[in-house]
XYZ file of C-alpha atoms in Angstrom:
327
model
C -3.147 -17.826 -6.792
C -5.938 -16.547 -4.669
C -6.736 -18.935 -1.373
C -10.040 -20.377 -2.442
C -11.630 -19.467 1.107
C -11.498 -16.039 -0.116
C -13.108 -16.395 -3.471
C -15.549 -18.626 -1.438
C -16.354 -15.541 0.655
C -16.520 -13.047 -2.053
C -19.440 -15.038 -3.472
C -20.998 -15.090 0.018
C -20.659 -11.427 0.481
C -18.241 -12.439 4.024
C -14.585 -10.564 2.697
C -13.962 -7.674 3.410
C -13.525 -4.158 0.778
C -9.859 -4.969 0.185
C -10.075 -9.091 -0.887
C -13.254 -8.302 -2.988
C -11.152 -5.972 -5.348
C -8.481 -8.611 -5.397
C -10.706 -11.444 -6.294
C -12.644 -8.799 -8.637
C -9.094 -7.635 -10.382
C -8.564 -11.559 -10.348
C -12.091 -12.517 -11.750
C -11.947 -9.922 -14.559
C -8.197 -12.005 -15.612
C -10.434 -15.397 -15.642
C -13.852 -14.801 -16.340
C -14.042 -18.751 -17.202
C -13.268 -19.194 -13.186
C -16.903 -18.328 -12.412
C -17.859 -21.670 -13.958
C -16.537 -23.295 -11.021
C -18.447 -20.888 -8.256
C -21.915 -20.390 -10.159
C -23.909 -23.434 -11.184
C -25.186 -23.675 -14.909
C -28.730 -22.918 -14.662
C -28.321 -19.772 -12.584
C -25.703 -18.631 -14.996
C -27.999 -19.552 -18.494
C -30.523 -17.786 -15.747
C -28.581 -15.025 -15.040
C -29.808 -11.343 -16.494
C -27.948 -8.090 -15.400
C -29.849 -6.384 -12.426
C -30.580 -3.071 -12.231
C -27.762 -1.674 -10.465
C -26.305 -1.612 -14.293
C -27.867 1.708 -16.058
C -29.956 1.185 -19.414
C -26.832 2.508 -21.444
C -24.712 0.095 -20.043
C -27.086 -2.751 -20.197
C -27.749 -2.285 -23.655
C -24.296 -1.822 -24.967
C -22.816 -5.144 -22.996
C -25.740 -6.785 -24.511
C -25.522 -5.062 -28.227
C -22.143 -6.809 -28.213
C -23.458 -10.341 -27.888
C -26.416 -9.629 -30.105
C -23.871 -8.420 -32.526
C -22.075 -12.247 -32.310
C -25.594 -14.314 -32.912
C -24.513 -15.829 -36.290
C -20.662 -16.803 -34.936
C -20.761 -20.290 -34.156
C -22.356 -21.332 -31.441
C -18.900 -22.506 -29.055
C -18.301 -18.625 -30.081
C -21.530 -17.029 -28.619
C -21.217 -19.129 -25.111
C -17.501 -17.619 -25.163
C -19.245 -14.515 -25.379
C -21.976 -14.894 -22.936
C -19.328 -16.044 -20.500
C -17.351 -13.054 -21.187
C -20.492 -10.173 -20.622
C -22.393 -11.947 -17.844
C -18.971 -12.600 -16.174
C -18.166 -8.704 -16.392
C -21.983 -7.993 -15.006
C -21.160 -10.312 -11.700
C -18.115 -8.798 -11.240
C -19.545 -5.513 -11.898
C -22.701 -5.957 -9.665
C -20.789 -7.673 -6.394
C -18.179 -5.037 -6.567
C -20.770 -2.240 -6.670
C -22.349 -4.418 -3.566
C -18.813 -4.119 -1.982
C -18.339 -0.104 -2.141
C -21.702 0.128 -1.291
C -21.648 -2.188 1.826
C -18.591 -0.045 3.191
C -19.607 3.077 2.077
C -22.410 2.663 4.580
C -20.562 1.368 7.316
C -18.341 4.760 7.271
C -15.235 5.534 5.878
C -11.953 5.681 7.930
C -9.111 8.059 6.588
C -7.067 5.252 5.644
C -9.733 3.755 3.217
C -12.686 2.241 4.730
C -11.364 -1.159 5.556
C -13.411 -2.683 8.986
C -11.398 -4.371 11.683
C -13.319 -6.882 14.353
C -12.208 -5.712 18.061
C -9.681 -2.821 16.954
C -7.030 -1.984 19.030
C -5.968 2.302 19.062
C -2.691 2.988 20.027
C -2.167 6.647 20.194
C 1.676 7.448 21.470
C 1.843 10.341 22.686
C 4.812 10.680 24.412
C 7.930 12.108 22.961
C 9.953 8.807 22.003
C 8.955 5.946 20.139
C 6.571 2.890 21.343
C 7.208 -0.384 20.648
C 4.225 -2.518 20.254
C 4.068 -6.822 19.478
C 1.390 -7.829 17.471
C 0.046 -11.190 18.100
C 1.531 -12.579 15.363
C 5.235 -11.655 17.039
C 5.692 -8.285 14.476
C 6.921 -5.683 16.221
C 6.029 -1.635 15.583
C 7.814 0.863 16.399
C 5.111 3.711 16.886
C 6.793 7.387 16.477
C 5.654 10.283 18.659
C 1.998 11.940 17.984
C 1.151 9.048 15.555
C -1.874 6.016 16.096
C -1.490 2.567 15.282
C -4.757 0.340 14.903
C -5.156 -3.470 14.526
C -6.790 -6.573 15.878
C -6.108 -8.103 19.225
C -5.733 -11.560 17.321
C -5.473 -11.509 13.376
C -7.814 -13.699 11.144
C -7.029 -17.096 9.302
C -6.744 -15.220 5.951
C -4.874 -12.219 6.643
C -2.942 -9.324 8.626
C -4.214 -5.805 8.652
C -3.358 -2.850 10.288
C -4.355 1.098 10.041
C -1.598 3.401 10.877
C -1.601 7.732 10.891
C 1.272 9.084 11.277
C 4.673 7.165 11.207
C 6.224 3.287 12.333
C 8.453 1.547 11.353
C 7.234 -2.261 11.205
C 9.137 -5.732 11.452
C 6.865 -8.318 9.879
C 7.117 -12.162 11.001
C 7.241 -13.921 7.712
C 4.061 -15.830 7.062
C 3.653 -17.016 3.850
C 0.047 -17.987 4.179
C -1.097 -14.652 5.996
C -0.055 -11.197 3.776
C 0.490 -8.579 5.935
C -1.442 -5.189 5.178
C -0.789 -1.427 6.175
C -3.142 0.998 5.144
C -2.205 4.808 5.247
C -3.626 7.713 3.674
C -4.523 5.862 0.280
C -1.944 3.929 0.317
C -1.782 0.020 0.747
C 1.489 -1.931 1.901
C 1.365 -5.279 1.546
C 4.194 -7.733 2.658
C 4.989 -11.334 3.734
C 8.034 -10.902 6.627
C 10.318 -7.977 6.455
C 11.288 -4.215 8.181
C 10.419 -0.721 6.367
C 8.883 2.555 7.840
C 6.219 4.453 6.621
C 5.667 7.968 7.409
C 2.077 9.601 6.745
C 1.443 12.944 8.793
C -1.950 14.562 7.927
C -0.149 17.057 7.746
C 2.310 16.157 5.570
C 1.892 16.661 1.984
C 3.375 13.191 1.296
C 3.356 9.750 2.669
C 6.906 7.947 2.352
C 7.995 4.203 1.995
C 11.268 2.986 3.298
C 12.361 -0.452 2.638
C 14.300 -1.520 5.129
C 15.128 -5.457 4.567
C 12.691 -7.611 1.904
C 10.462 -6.946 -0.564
C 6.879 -5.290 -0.506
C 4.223 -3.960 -2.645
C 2.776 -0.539 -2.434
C -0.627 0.180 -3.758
C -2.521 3.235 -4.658
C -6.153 2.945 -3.091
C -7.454 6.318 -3.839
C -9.508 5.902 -6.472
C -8.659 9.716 -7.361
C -5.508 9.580 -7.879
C -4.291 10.288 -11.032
C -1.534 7.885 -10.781
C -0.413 5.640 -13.981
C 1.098 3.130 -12.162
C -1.199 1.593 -9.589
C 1.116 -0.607 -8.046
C 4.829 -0.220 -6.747
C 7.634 -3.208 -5.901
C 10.417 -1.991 -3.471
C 13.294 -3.501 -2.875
C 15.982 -2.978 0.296
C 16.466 1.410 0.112
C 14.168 2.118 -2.335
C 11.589 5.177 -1.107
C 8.301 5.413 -2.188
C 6.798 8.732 -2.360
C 2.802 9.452 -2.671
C 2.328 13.122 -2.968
C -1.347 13.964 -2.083
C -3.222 15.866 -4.883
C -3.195 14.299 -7.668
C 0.476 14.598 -8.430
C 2.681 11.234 -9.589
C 4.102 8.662 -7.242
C 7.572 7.415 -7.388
C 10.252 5.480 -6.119
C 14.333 6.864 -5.284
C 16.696 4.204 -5.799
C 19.942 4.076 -3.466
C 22.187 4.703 -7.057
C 25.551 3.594 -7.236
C 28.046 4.969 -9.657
C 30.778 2.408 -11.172
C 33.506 3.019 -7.802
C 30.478 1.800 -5.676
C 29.575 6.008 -4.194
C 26.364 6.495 -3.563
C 25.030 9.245 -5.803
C 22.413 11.588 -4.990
C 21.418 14.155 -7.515
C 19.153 16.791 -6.108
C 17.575 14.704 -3.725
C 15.635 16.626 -0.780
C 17.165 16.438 2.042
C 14.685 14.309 4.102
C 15.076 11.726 1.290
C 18.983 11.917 1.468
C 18.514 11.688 5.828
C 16.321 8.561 5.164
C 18.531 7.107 2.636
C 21.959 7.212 4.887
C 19.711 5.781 7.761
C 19.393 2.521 5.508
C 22.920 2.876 4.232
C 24.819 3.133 7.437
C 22.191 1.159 9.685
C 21.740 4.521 11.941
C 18.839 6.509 13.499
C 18.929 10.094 11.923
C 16.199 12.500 13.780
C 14.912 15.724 11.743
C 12.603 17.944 11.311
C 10.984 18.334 8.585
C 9.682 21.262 8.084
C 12.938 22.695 9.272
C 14.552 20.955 6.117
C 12.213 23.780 3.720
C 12.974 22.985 0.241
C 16.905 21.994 0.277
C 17.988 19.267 -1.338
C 21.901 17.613 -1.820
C 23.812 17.136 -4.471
C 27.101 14.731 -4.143
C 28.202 11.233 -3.927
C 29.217 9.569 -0.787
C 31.393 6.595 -0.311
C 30.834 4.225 2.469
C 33.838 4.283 3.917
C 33.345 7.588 5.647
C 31.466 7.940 8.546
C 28.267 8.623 8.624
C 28.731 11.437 11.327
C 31.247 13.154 8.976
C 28.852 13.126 6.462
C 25.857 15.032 8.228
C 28.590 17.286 9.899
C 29.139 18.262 5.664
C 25.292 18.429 5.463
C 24.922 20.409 8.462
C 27.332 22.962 7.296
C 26.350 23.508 4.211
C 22.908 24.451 5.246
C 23.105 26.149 8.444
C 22.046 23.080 10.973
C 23.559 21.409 14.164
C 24.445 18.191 13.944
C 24.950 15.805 17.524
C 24.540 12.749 18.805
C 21.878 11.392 21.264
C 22.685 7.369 21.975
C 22.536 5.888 18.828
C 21.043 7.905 16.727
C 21.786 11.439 15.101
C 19.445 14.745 15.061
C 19.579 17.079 12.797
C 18.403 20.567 13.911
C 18.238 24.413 13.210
């Protein structure tokens, strides 16, 4: 159920790009609702403006016309119904307008009051703490921003480039990462996204929890417009138009972990979840190779890339924790 401070603000015009869909998407569900938010006169008042064209006018209202001899009960329903879908219609078109003109970011045009940019540019990672107690862990050449203090209502942050985030749970405040058209919303839990400009993908990795990826390019010729992860599942938005999905850790019935013709960076990312260890690569190093195999976890996870490594021409070695893969 929506807060009803945020439906209150919708109405207002005080929300911001990303709870006006919601409470649009949620509106169009329960047209009824707007009963409880627009008093009866102005509604028996009400008359589509002219941000709806002529041809769209006159077909919403050539369906009620077509409904005058139903019962009365009936044509209310119907009113309801079309001047419902003209409020939502006209505040949403308000909403893209409104942020249209205040300038679109690359990750989608969401505003943030008193921004914080954190560019790292140094050659490890940077771990930031959010205000709320999250922590980030900001990967080299990548830019993190978000709010000195978050709001009442919510938790958003922008990120290019690549963290991996460890949400305090919050029940009452979602937390939201936007990056490169895609939204990542979450309630308390660890995953890492990875979204290089100049990458031709931007990846998902579910760490611990549950979250909810959305598709926010309104472009995209995606199906499925939103995505539920759960612990080593990768999501994978490839720019241009091409289908998202989501890799599975798969397990075959003597508990191996399968991988058929997975790229490589996708098997890499996979064993980091599975064996709880920093692997370090390249990517564009990787090319096009991809793995075929199972792999029980029982064997070490160095023994493993050493096989990896072989078979493709890569050294494999260990720097603290974590492994790096490299030509």
């Amino acid at each position: 159920m929506i807060k009803e401070e945020i439906i209150i603000h919708f109405f207002e015009g005080k929300c911001d790009a990303r709870d006006a869909a919601i409470v649009q998407a949620w509106l169009k569900e329960n047209p009824a609702k707007l009963k409880e938010y627009i008093g009866v006169e102005e509604w028996e008042d009400f008359q589509p403006p002219h941000v709806l064209s002529p041809d769209v006018s006159g077909r919403l209202w050539g369906n009620i016309h077509k409904n005058t001899n139903a019962p009365a009960a009936r044509y209310t329903y119907f009113r309801w119904m079309a001047v419902a879908a003209s409020v939502i219609l006209v505040v949403f078109l308000s909403w893209q307008f409104i942020f249209k003109k205040q300038g679109a970011s690359k990750a989608g045009a969401y505003p943030m009051a008193k921004a914080k940019d954190i560019f790292n540019n140094a050659l490890s990672k940077k771990t930031l703490t959010l205000s709320d107690g999250s922590t980030v862990d900001l990967s080299p050449n990548s830019t993190l921003s978000y709010p000195e203090n978050f709001d009442s209502l919510k938790r958003d942050v922008i990120l290019h480039g690549e963290a991996t985030f460890n949400i305090a749970k919050d029940p009452a405040k979602p937390f939201f990462v936007y990056s490169n058209s895609v939204l990542i919303s979450v309630l308390g839990t660890r995953f890492t996204v990875n979204s290089y400009e100049a990458d031709s993908a931007t990846k998902v990795i579910l760490h611990e929890g549950r979250v909810m990826v959305k598709i926010s390019n309104s472009s995209s010729q995606d199906n499925k417009n939103e995505y539920y992860l759960t612990p080593g599942d990768i999501f994978i938005f490839k720019k241009g138009n091409k289908p998202s999905r989501i890799l599975h850790l798969e397990k075959d019935k003597d508990g191996c972990y399968v991988f058929d013709n997975y790229p490589l960076d996708i098997v890499f990312d996979q064993l980091q979840i599975i064996y709880h260890t920093k692997i370090i690569y390249n990517r564009a190093e990787l090319g096009n190779r991809s793995f075929i195999g199972k792999i029980d976890k029982k064997d070490s996870v160095c023994h493993i890339l050493q096989s990896i490594a072989l078979l493709n021409n890569f050294r494999l070695h260990r720097q603290g924790d974590s492994c790096i893969i490299s030509n």
